[in-house]
Amino acid sequence: MAKIRWSHEAECWLKEIYKYIGQDNLSAAEKVVAGIFDKTQILRDFPQLGHKYREEPEGDIRILLYGHYRIAYMITEDSIDILGVFHGALDIEKYLP
């Protein structure tokens, strides 16, 4: 079972999502953030679940969908690194390493 690690940037994106949705509905914000977090936990057992976005020397960057959000992650030898959580309308290429 792979270990899941959240990058600082991914944690910041998640906090921003919470703050944005929470302006209108705190309950909905909690539900969305919990749903995103729960979705990433599936990767422990099924790391290849998301579609391959691109290959990097460090590992494959893959995208997992949750509602209107795309969860970018990289599979490395010993972990799954969550790189960011992006709204579907964003050009994630601007934000990925």
PDB file of N, CA and C in Angstrom:
ATOM      1  N   MET A   1       0.848  -1.179   0.000  1.00  0.00           N
ATOM      2  CA  MET A   1       0.000   0.000   0.000  1.00  0.00           C
ATOM      3  C   MET A   1       0.892   1.241   0.000  1.00  0.00           C
ATOM      4  N   ALA A   2       0.668   2.112  -0.955  1.00  0.00           N
ATOM      5  CA  ALA A   2       1.495   3.308  -1.107  1.00  0.00           C
ATOM      6  C   ALA A   2       1.125   4.374  -0.075  1.00  0.00           C
ATOM      7  N   LYS A   3       2.122   5.158   0.285  1.00  0.00           N
ATOM      8  CA  LYS A   3       1.904   6.279   1.200  1.00  0.00           C
ATOM      9  C   LYS A   3       1.490   7.503   0.387  1.00  0.00           C
ATOM     10  N   ILE A   4       0.526   8.256   0.894  1.00  0.00           N
ATOM     11  CA  ILE A   4       0.059   9.476   0.232  1.00  0.00           C
ATOM     12  C   ILE A   4       0.693  10.678   0.918  1.00  0.00           C
ATOM     13  N   ARG A   5       1.334  11.525   0.116  1.00  0.00           N
ATOM     14  CA  ARG A   5       1.934  12.754   0.649  1.00  0.00           C
ATOM     15  C   ARG A   5       1.333  13.942  -0.092  1.00  0.00           C
ATOM     16  N   TRP A   6       0.919  14.955   0.673  1.00  0.00           N
ATOM     17  CA  TRP A   6       0.363  16.176   0.089  1.00  0.00           C
ATOM     18  C   TRP A   6       1.456  17.235   0.021  1.00  0.00           C
ATOM     19  N   SER A   7       1.660  17.820  -1.157  1.00  0.00           N
ATOM     20  CA  SER A   7       2.610  18.925  -1.283  1.00  0.00           C
ATOM     21  C   SER A   7       2.024  20.155  -0.593  1.00  0.00           C
ATOM     22  N   HIS A   8       2.901  21.076  -0.264  1.00  0.00           N
ATOM     23  CA  HIS A   8       2.448  22.330   0.340  1.00  0.00           C
ATOM     24  C   HIS A   8       1.463  23.040  -0.589  1.00  0.00           C
ATOM     25  N   GLU A   9       1.765  23.037  -1.879  1.00  0.00           N
ATOM     26  CA  GLU A   9       0.898  23.692  -2.856  1.00  0.00           C
ATOM     27  C   GLU A   9      -0.482  23.047  -2.886  1.00  0.00           C
ATOM     28  N   ALA A  10      -0.533  21.716  -2.834  1.00  0.00           N
ATOM     29  CA  ALA A  10      -1.821  21.017  -2.851  1.00  0.00           C
ATOM     30  C   ALA A  10      -2.636  21.354  -1.608  1.00  0.00           C
ATOM     31  N   GLU A  11      -1.970  21.427  -0.468  1.00  0.00           N
ATOM     32  CA  GLU A  11      -2.674  21.800   0.764  1.00  0.00           C
ATOM     33  C   GLU A  11      -3.225  23.222   0.656  1.00  0.00           C
ATOM     34  N   CYS A  12      -2.452  24.117   0.061  1.00  0.00           N
ATOM     35  CA  CYS A  12      -2.920  25.502  -0.128  1.00  0.00           C
ATOM     36  C   CYS A  12      -4.132  25.548  -1.056  1.00  0.00           C
ATOM     37  N   TRP A  13      -4.100  24.782  -2.143  1.00  0.00           N
ATOM     38  CA  TRP A  13      -5.239  24.731  -3.060  1.00  0.00           C
ATOM     39  C   TRP A  13      -6.486  24.244  -2.325  1.00  0.00           C
ATOM     40  N   LEU A  14      -6.323  23.214  -1.510  1.00  0.00           N
ATOM     41  CA  LEU A  14      -7.461  22.657  -0.776  1.00  0.00           C
ATOM     42  C   LEU A  14      -8.038  23.688   0.197  1.00  0.00           C
ATOM     43  N   LYS A  15      -7.169  24.417   0.867  1.00  0.00           N
ATOM     44  CA  LYS A  15      -7.633  25.472   1.782  1.00  0.00           C
ATOM     45  C   LYS A  15      -8.368  26.576   1.026  1.00  0.00           C
ATOM     46  N   GLU A  16      -7.868  26.937  -0.151  1.00  0.00           N
ATOM     47  CA  GLU A  16      -8.524  27.969  -0.955  1.00  0.00           C
ATOM     48  C   GLU A  16      -9.899  27.512  -1.438  1.00  0.00           C
ATOM     49  N   ILE A  17     -10.001  26.253  -1.815  1.00  0.00           N
ATOM     50  CA  ILE A  17     -11.298  25.698  -2.217  1.00  0.00           C
ATOM     51  C   ILE A  17     -12.275  25.785  -1.051  1.00  0.00           C
ATOM     52  N   TYR A  18     -11.799  25.415   0.132  1.00  0.00           N
ATOM     53  CA  TYR A  18     -12.643  25.465   1.328  1.00  0.00           C
ATOM     54  C   TYR A  18     -13.108  26.901   1.604  1.00  0.00           C
ATOM     55  N   LYS A  19     -12.178  27.839   1.541  1.00  0.00           N
ATOM     56  CA  LYS A  19     -12.532  29.234   1.823  1.00  0.00           C
ATOM     57  C   LYS A  19     -13.522  29.781   0.798  1.00  0.00           C
ATOM     58  N   TYR A  20     -13.297  29.450  -0.462  1.00  0.00           N
ATOM     59  CA  TYR A  20     -14.164  29.964  -1.523  1.00  0.00           C
ATOM     60  C   TYR A  20     -15.590  29.431  -1.374  1.00  0.00           C
ATOM     61  N   ILE A  21     -15.734  28.125  -1.241  1.00  0.00           N
ATOM     62  CA  ILE A  21     -17.069  27.537  -1.095  1.00  0.00           C
ATOM     63  C   ILE A  21     -17.682  27.942   0.241  1.00  0.00           C
ATOM     64  N   GLY A  22     -16.845  28.017   1.270  1.00  0.00           N
ATOM     65  CA  GLY A  22     -17.313  28.352   2.611  1.00  0.00           C
ATOM     66  C   GLY A  22     -17.892  29.749   2.741  1.00  0.00           C
ATOM     67  N   GLN A  23     -17.555  30.634   1.821  1.00  0.00           N
ATOM     68  CA  GLN A  23     -18.140  31.978   1.840  1.00  0.00           C
ATOM     69  C   GLN A  23     -19.660  31.910   1.724  1.00  0.00           C
ATOM     70  N   ASP A  24     -20.142  30.911   0.998  1.00  0.00           N
ATOM     71  CA  ASP A  24     -21.583  30.747   0.805  1.00  0.00           C
ATOM     72  C   ASP A  24     -22.175  29.648   1.673  1.00  0.00           C
ATOM     73  N   ASN A  25     -21.393  28.569   1.889  1.00  0.00           N
ATOM     74  CA  ASN A  25     -21.967  27.411   2.570  1.00  0.00           C
ATOM     75  C   ASN A  25     -20.853  26.581   3.213  1.00  0.00           C
ATOM     76  N   LEU A  26     -20.663  26.729   4.513  1.00  0.00           N
ATOM     77  CA  LEU A  26     -19.599  25.997   5.213  1.00  0.00           C
ATOM     78  C   LEU A  26     -19.798  24.492   5.150  1.00  0.00           C
ATOM     79  N   SER A  27     -21.031  24.050   5.243  1.00  0.00           N
ATOM     80  CA  SER A  27     -21.312  22.617   5.189  1.00  0.00           C
ATOM     81  C   SER A  27     -20.894  22.030   3.838  1.00  0.00           C
ATOM     82  N   ALA A  28     -21.202  22.740   2.766  1.00  0.00           N
ATOM     83  CA  ALA A  28     -20.810  22.288   1.429  1.00  0.00           C
ATOM     84  C   ALA A  28     -19.294  22.290   1.282  1.00  0.00           C
ATOM     85  N   ALA A  29     -18.632  23.300   1.842  1.00  0.00           N
ATOM     86  CA  ALA A  29     -17.171  23.375   1.778  1.00  0.00           C
ATOM     87  C   ALA A  29     -16.545  22.172   2.471  1.00  0.00           C
ATOM     88  N   GLU A  30     -17.053  21.833   3.646  1.00  0.00           N
ATOM     89  CA  GLU A  30     -16.541  20.671   4.377  1.00  0.00           C
ATOM     90  C   GLU A  30     -16.765  19.388   3.587  1.00  0.00           C
ATOM     91  N   LYS A  31     -17.926  19.274   2.965  1.00  0.00           N
ATOM     92  CA  LYS A  31     -18.249  18.075   2.187  1.00  0.00           C
ATOM     93  C   LYS A  31     -17.326  17.925   0.976  1.00  0.00           C
ATOM     94  N   VAL A  32     -17.089  19.022   0.271  1.00  0.00           N
ATOM     95  CA  VAL A  32     -16.225  18.971  -0.914  1.00  0.00           C
ATOM     96  C   VAL A  32     -14.794  18.620  -0.525  1.00  0.00           C
ATOM     97  N   VAL A  33     -14.258  19.284   0.488  1.00  0.00           N
ATOM     98  CA  VAL A  33     -12.872  19.025   0.903  1.00  0.00           C
ATOM     99  C   VAL A  33     -12.728  17.594   1.417  1.00  0.00           C
ATOM    100  N   ALA A  34     -13.690  17.130   2.199  1.00  0.00           N
ATOM    101  CA  ALA A  34     -13.647  15.745   2.687  1.00  0.00           C
ATOM    102  C   ALA A  34     -13.744  14.766   1.522  1.00  0.00           C
ATOM    103  N   GLY A  35     -14.569  15.080   0.536  1.00  0.00           N
ATOM    104  CA  GLY A  35     -14.702  14.214  -0.632  1.00  0.00           C
ATOM    105  C   GLY A  35     -13.416  14.129  -1.434  1.00  0.00           C
ATOM    106  N   ILE A  36     -12.752  15.263  -1.602  1.00  0.00           N
ATOM    107  CA  ILE A  36     -11.469  15.274  -2.315  1.00  0.00           C
ATOM    108  C   ILE A  36     -10.447  14.437  -1.548  1.00  0.00           C
ATOM    109  N   PHE A  37     -10.372  14.655  -0.242  1.00  0.00           N
ATOM    110  CA  PHE A  37      -9.426  13.894   0.575  1.00  0.00           C
ATOM    111  C   PHE A  37      -9.732  12.396   0.494  1.00  0.00           C
ATOM    112  N   ASP A  38     -10.996  12.029   0.639  1.00  0.00           N
ATOM    113  CA  ASP A  38     -11.375  10.611   0.575  1.00  0.00           C
ATOM    114  C   ASP A  38     -11.036  10.003  -0.777  1.00  0.00           C
ATOM    115  N   LYS A  39     -11.239  10.763  -1.843  1.00  0.00           N
ATOM    116  CA  LYS A  39     -10.933  10.262  -3.185  1.00  0.00           C
ATOM    117  C   LYS A  39      -9.445   9.942  -3.314  1.00  0.00           C
ATOM    118  N   THR A  40      -8.593  10.780  -2.727  1.00  0.00           N
ATOM    119  CA  THR A  40      -7.151  10.518  -2.824  1.00  0.00           C
ATOM    120  C   THR A  40      -6.757   9.261  -2.056  1.00  0.00           C
ATOM    121  N   GLN A  41      -7.505   8.903  -1.032  1.00  0.00           N
ATOM    122  CA  GLN A  41      -7.160   7.726  -0.238  1.00  0.00           C
ATOM    123  C   GLN A  41      -7.318   6.432  -1.039  1.00  0.00           C
ATOM    124  N   ILE A  42      -8.167   6.453  -2.057  1.00  0.00           N
ATOM    125  CA  ILE A  42      -8.339   5.294  -2.937  1.00  0.00           C
ATOM    126  C   ILE A  42      -7.025   4.968  -3.640  1.00  0.00           C
ATOM    127  N   LEU A  43      -6.200   6.001  -3.843  1.00  0.00           N
ATOM    128  CA  LEU A  43      -4.934   5.807  -4.559  1.00  0.00           C
ATOM    129  C   LEU A  43      -3.972   4.897  -3.808  1.00  0.00           C
ATOM    130  N   ARG A  44      -4.147   4.741  -2.513  1.00  0.00           N
ATOM    131  CA  ARG A  44      -3.281   3.830  -1.755  1.00  0.00           C
ATOM    132  C   ARG A  44      -3.328   2.427  -2.341  1.00  0.00           C
ATOM    133  N   ASP A  45      -4.522   1.999  -2.700  1.00  0.00           N
ATOM    134  CA  ASP A  45      -4.696   0.647  -3.237  1.00  0.00           C
ATOM    135  C   ASP A  45      -4.702   0.606  -4.760  1.00  0.00           C
ATOM    136  N   PHE A  46      -5.070   1.720  -5.384  1.00  0.00           N
ATOM    137  CA  PHE A  46      -5.177   1.761  -6.842  1.00  0.00           C
ATOM    138  C   PHE A  46      -4.463   2.994  -7.396  1.00  0.00           C
ATOM    139  N   PRO A  47      -3.134   3.041  -7.312  1.00  0.00           N
ATOM    140  CA  PRO A  47      -2.400   4.244  -7.726  1.00  0.00           C
ATOM    141  C   PRO A  47      -2.553   4.588  -9.210  1.00  0.00           C
ATOM    142  N   GLN A  48      -2.862   3.618 -10.041  1.00  0.00           N
ATOM    143  CA  GLN A  48      -3.000   3.863 -11.482  1.00  0.00           C
ATOM    144  C   GLN A  48      -4.404   4.325 -11.870  1.00  0.00           C
ATOM    145  N   LEU A  49      -5.262   4.581 -10.885  1.00  0.00           N
ATOM    146  CA  LEU A  49      -6.670   4.893 -11.146  1.00  0.00           C
ATOM    147  C   LEU A  49      -6.861   6.108 -12.049  1.00  0.00           C
ATOM    148  N   GLY A  50      -6.132   7.165 -11.816  1.00  0.00           N
ATOM    149  CA  GLY A  50      -6.268   8.364 -12.642  1.00  0.00           C
ATOM    150  C   GLY A  50      -5.654   8.160 -14.019  1.00  0.00           C
ATOM    151  N   HIS A  51      -6.045   9.018 -14.966  1.00  0.00           N
ATOM    152  CA  HIS A  51      -5.460   8.878 -16.304  1.00  0.00           C
ATOM    153  C   HIS A  51      -4.089   9.557 -16.354  1.00  0.00           C
ATOM    154  N   LYS A  52      -3.212   8.994 -17.172  1.00  0.00           N
ATOM    155  CA  LYS A  52      -1.856   9.531 -17.277  1.00  0.00           C
ATOM    156  C   LYS A  52      -1.900  10.872 -17.994  1.00  0.00           C
ATOM    157  N   TYR A  53      -1.351  11.885 -17.343  1.00  0.00           N
ATOM    158  CA  TYR A  53      -1.311  13.234 -17.905  1.00  0.00           C
ATOM    159  C   TYR A  53      -0.008  13.448 -18.669  1.00  0.00           C
ATOM    160  N   ARG A  54       1.104  13.118 -17.998  1.00  0.00           N
ATOM    161  CA  ARG A  54       2.401  13.183 -18.671  1.00  0.00           C
ATOM    162  C   ARG A  54       3.446  12.423 -17.858  1.00  0.00           C
ATOM    163  N   GLU A  55       4.530  12.075 -18.539  1.00  0.00           N
ATOM    164  CA  GLU A  55       5.632  11.372 -17.889  1.00  0.00           C
ATOM    165  C   GLU A  55       6.719  12.371 -17.530  1.00  0.00           C
ATOM    166  N   GLU A  56       7.275  12.192 -16.345  1.00  0.00           N
ATOM    167  CA  GLU A  56       8.390  12.999 -15.868  1.00  0.00           C
ATOM    168  C   GLU A  56       9.486  12.041 -15.410  1.00  0.00           C
ATOM    169  N   PRO A  57      10.743  12.490 -15.352  1.00  0.00           N
ATOM    170  CA  PRO A  57      11.816  11.611 -14.873  1.00  0.00           C
ATOM    171  C   PRO A  57      11.551  11.066 -13.463  1.00  0.00           C
ATOM    172  N   GLU A  58      10.867  11.871 -12.629  1.00  0.00           N
ATOM    173  CA  GLU A  58      10.602  11.454 -11.244  1.00  0.00           C
ATOM    174  C   GLU A  58       9.457  10.459 -11.153  1.00  0.00           C
ATOM    175  N   GLY A  59       8.594  10.436 -12.150  1.00  0.00           N
ATOM    176  CA  GLY A  59       7.434   9.545 -12.144  1.00  0.00           C
ATOM    177  C   GLY A  59       6.322  10.103 -13.020  1.00  0.00           C
ATOM    178  N   ASP A  60       5.263   9.321 -13.180  1.00  0.00           N
ATOM    179  CA  ASP A  60       4.131   9.741 -13.994  1.00  0.00           C
ATOM    180  C   ASP A  60       3.250  10.725 -13.235  1.00  0.00           C
ATOM    181  N   ILE A  61       2.833  11.781 -13.919  1.00  0.00           N
ATOM    182  CA  ILE A  61       1.810  12.667 -13.368  1.00  0.00           C
ATOM    183  C   ILE A  61       0.476  12.163 -13.900  1.00  0.00           C
ATOM    184  N   ARG A  62      -0.446  11.956 -12.983  1.00  0.00           N
ATOM    185  CA  ARG A  62      -1.762  11.444 -13.328  1.00  0.00           C
ATOM    186  C   ARG A  62      -2.829  12.398 -12.797  1.00  0.00           C
ATOM    187  N   ILE A  63      -4.029  12.289 -13.351  1.00  0.00           N
ATOM    188  CA  ILE A  63      -5.150  13.140 -12.961  1.00  0.00           C
ATOM    189  C   ILE A  63      -6.309  12.254 -12.515  1.00  0.00           C
ATOM    190  N   LEU A  64      -6.812  12.564 -11.335  1.00  0.00           N
ATOM    191  CA  LEU A  64      -7.977  11.885 -10.773  1.00  0.00           C
ATOM    192  C   LEU A  64      -9.090  12.919 -10.670  1.00  0.00           C
ATOM    193  N   LEU A  65     -10.289  12.562 -11.090  1.00  0.00           N
ATOM    194  CA  LEU A  65     -11.401  13.504 -11.081  1.00  0.00           C
ATOM    195  C   LEU A  65     -12.250  13.352  -9.830  1.00  0.00           C
ATOM    196  N   TYR A  66     -12.710  14.503  -9.323  1.00  0.00           N
ATOM    197  CA  TYR A  66     -13.696  14.532  -8.248  1.00  0.00           C
ATOM    198  C   TYR A  66     -14.616  15.722  -8.504  1.00  0.00           C
ATOM    199  N   GLY A  67     -15.832  15.453  -8.922  1.00  0.00           N
ATOM    200  CA  GLY A  67     -16.762  16.541  -9.234  1.00  0.00           C
ATOM    201  C   GLY A  67     -16.167  17.469 -10.279  1.00  0.00           C
ATOM    202  N   HIS A  68     -16.116  18.752  -9.962  1.00  0.00           N
ATOM    203  CA  HIS A  68     -15.566  19.748 -10.883  1.00  0.00           C
ATOM    204  C   HIS A  68     -14.058  19.925 -10.707  1.00  0.00           C
ATOM    205  N   TYR A  69     -13.429  19.075  -9.930  1.00  0.00           N
ATOM    206  CA  TYR A  69     -12.014  19.240  -9.591  1.00  0.00           C
ATOM    207  C   TYR A  69     -11.160  18.135 -10.187  1.00  0.00           C
ATOM    208  N   ARG A  70      -9.921  18.515 -10.493  1.00  0.00           N
ATOM    209  CA  ARG A  70      -8.913  17.563 -10.968  1.00  0.00           C
ATOM    210  C   ARG A  70      -7.813  17.507  -9.920  1.00  0.00           C
ATOM    211  N   ILE A  71      -7.511  16.309  -9.500  1.00  0.00           N
ATOM    212  CA  ILE A  71      -6.468  16.086  -8.503  1.00  0.00           C
ATOM    213  C   ILE A  71      -5.243  15.579  -9.257  1.00  0.00           C
ATOM    214  N   ALA A  72      -4.182  16.378  -9.261  1.00  0.00           N
ATOM    215  CA  ALA A  72      -2.948  15.991  -9.944  1.00  0.00           C
ATOM    216  C   ALA A  72      -2.037  15.303  -8.939  1.00  0.00           C
ATOM    217  N   TYR A  73      -1.498  14.156  -9.346  1.00  0.00           N
ATOM    218  CA  TYR A  73      -0.605  13.429  -8.452  1.00  0.00           C
ATOM    219  C   TYR A  73       0.497  12.747  -9.237  1.00  0.00           C
ATOM    220  N   MET A  74       1.576  12.451  -8.528  1.00  0.00           N
ATOM    221  CA  MET A  74       2.720  11.777  -9.133  1.00  0.00           C
ATOM    222  C   MET A  74       2.983  10.482  -8.383  1.00  0.00           C
ATOM    223  N   ILE A  75       3.157   9.431  -9.145  1.00  0.00           N
ATOM    224  CA  ILE A  75       3.507   8.143  -8.562  1.00  0.00           C
ATOM    225  C   ILE A  75       5.026   8.033  -8.569  1.00  0.00           C
ATOM    226  N   THR A  76       5.613   7.858  -7.392  1.00  0.00           N
ATOM    227  CA  THR A  76       7.054   7.641  -7.281  1.00  0.00           C
ATOM    228  C   THR A  76       7.278   6.226  -6.757  1.00  0.00           C
ATOM    229  N   GLU A  77       8.519   5.869  -6.548  1.00  0.00           N
ATOM    230  CA  GLU A  77       8.827   4.510  -6.086  1.00  0.00           C
ATOM    231  C   GLU A  77       8.176   4.167  -4.762  1.00  0.00           C
ATOM    232  N   ASP A  78       8.151   5.131  -3.834  1.00  0.00           N
ATOM    233  CA  ASP A  78       7.685   4.810  -2.486  1.00  0.00           C
ATOM    234  C   ASP A  78       6.458   5.583  -2.027  1.00  0.00           C
ATOM    235  N   SER A  79       5.886   6.423  -2.899  1.00  0.00           N
ATOM    236  CA  SER A  79       4.740   7.216  -2.445  1.00  0.00           C
ATOM    237  C   SER A  79       3.905   7.711  -3.622  1.00  0.00           C
ATOM    238  N   ILE A  80       2.785   8.302  -3.254  1.00  0.00           N
ATOM    239  CA  ILE A  80       1.944   9.024  -4.198  1.00  0.00           C
ATOM    240  C   ILE A  80       1.907  10.457  -3.697  1.00  0.00           C
ATOM    241  N   ASP A  81       2.417  11.366  -4.500  1.00  0.00           N
ATOM    242  CA  ASP A  81       2.507  12.771  -4.107  1.00  0.00           C
ATOM    243  C   ASP A  81       1.373  13.557  -4.754  1.00  0.00           C
ATOM    244  N   ILE A  82       0.515  14.144  -3.918  1.00  0.00           N
ATOM    245  CA  ILE A  82      -0.564  14.990  -4.424  1.00  0.00           C
ATOM    246  C   ILE A  82       0.055  16.349  -4.743  1.00  0.00           C
ATOM    247  N   LEU A  83       0.002  16.736  -6.007  1.00  0.00           N
ATOM    248  CA  LEU A  83       0.653  17.962  -6.473  1.00  0.00           C
ATOM    249  C   LEU A  83      -0.263  19.174  -6.428  1.00  0.00           C
ATOM    250  N   GLY A  84      -1.552  18.952  -6.637  1.00  0.00           N
ATOM    251  CA  GLY A  84      -2.487  20.067  -6.639  1.00  0.00           C
ATOM    252  C   GLY A  84      -3.912  19.598  -6.847  1.00  0.00           C
ATOM    253  N   VAL A  85      -4.847  20.466  -6.488  1.00  0.00           N
ATOM    254  CA  VAL A  85      -6.275  20.218  -6.697  1.00  0.00           C
ATOM    255  C   VAL A  85      -6.800  21.435  -7.444  1.00  0.00           C
ATOM    256  N   PHE A  86      -7.270  21.220  -8.663  1.00  0.00           N
ATOM    257  CA  PHE A  86      -7.601  22.316  -9.557  1.00  0.00           C
ATOM    258  C   PHE A  86      -9.039  22.232 -10.033  1.00  0.00           C
ATOM    259  N   HIS A  87      -9.695  23.380 -10.099  1.00  0.00           N
ATOM    260  CA  HIS A  87     -11.021  23.421 -10.700  1.00  0.00           C
ATOM    261  C   HIS A  87     -10.867  23.079 -12.180  1.00  0.00           C
ATOM    262  N   GLY A  88     -11.846  22.406 -12.722  1.00  0.00           N
ATOM    263  CA  GLY A  88     -11.790  21.962 -14.106  1.00  0.00           C
ATOM    264  C   GLY A  88     -11.614  23.072 -15.122  1.00  0.00           C
ATOM    265  N   ALA A  89     -11.990  24.305 -14.771  1.00  0.00           N
ATOM    266  CA  ALA A  89     -11.868  25.426 -15.701  1.00  0.00           C
ATOM    267  C   ALA A  89     -10.442  25.969 -15.793  1.00  0.00           C
ATOM    268  N   LEU A  90      -9.586  25.600 -14.851  1.00  0.00           N
ATOM    269  CA  LEU A  90      -8.219  26.125 -14.838  1.00  0.00           C
ATOM    270  C   LEU A  90      -7.315  25.366 -15.799  1.00  0.00           C
ATOM    271  N   ASP A  91      -6.338  26.063 -16.339  1.00  0.00           N
ATOM    272  CA  ASP A  91      -5.290  25.444 -17.150  1.00  0.00           C
ATOM    273  C   ASP A  91      -4.217  24.942 -16.189  1.00  0.00           C
ATOM    274  N   ILE A  92      -4.271  23.669 -15.853  1.00  0.00           N
ATOM    275  CA  ILE A  92      -3.365  23.160 -14.817  1.00  0.00           C
ATOM    276  C   ILE A  92      -1.908  23.183 -15.251  1.00  0.00           C
ATOM    277  N   GLU A  93      -1.667  23.270 -16.534  1.00  0.00           N
ATOM    278  CA  GLU A  93      -0.288  23.310 -17.025  1.00  0.00           C
ATOM    279  C   GLU A  93       0.466  24.510 -16.447  1.00  0.00           C
ATOM    280  N   LYS A  94      -0.250  25.580 -16.136  1.00  0.00           N
ATOM    281  CA  LYS A  94       0.377  26.765 -15.546  1.00  0.00           C
ATOM    282  C   LYS A  94       0.867  26.505 -14.127  1.00  0.00           C
ATOM    283  N   TYR A  95       0.314  25.490 -13.469  1.00  0.00           N
ATOM    284  CA  TYR A  95       0.583  25.289 -12.053  1.00  0.00           C
ATOM    285  C   TYR A  95       1.394  24.037 -11.730  1.00  0.00           C
ATOM    286  N   LEU A  96       1.456  23.099 -12.655  1.00  0.00           N
ATOM    287  CA  LEU A  96       2.207  21.870 -12.383  1.00  0.00           C
ATOM    288  C   LEU A  96       3.695  22.090 -12.613  1.00  0.00           C
ATOM    289  N   PRO A  97       4.521  21.340 -11.869  1.00  0.00           N
ATOM    290  CA  PRO A  97       5.981  21.486 -12.050  1.00  0.00           C
ATOM    291  C   PRO A  97       6.424  21.005 -13.415  1.00  0.00           C
TER     292      PRO A  97
END
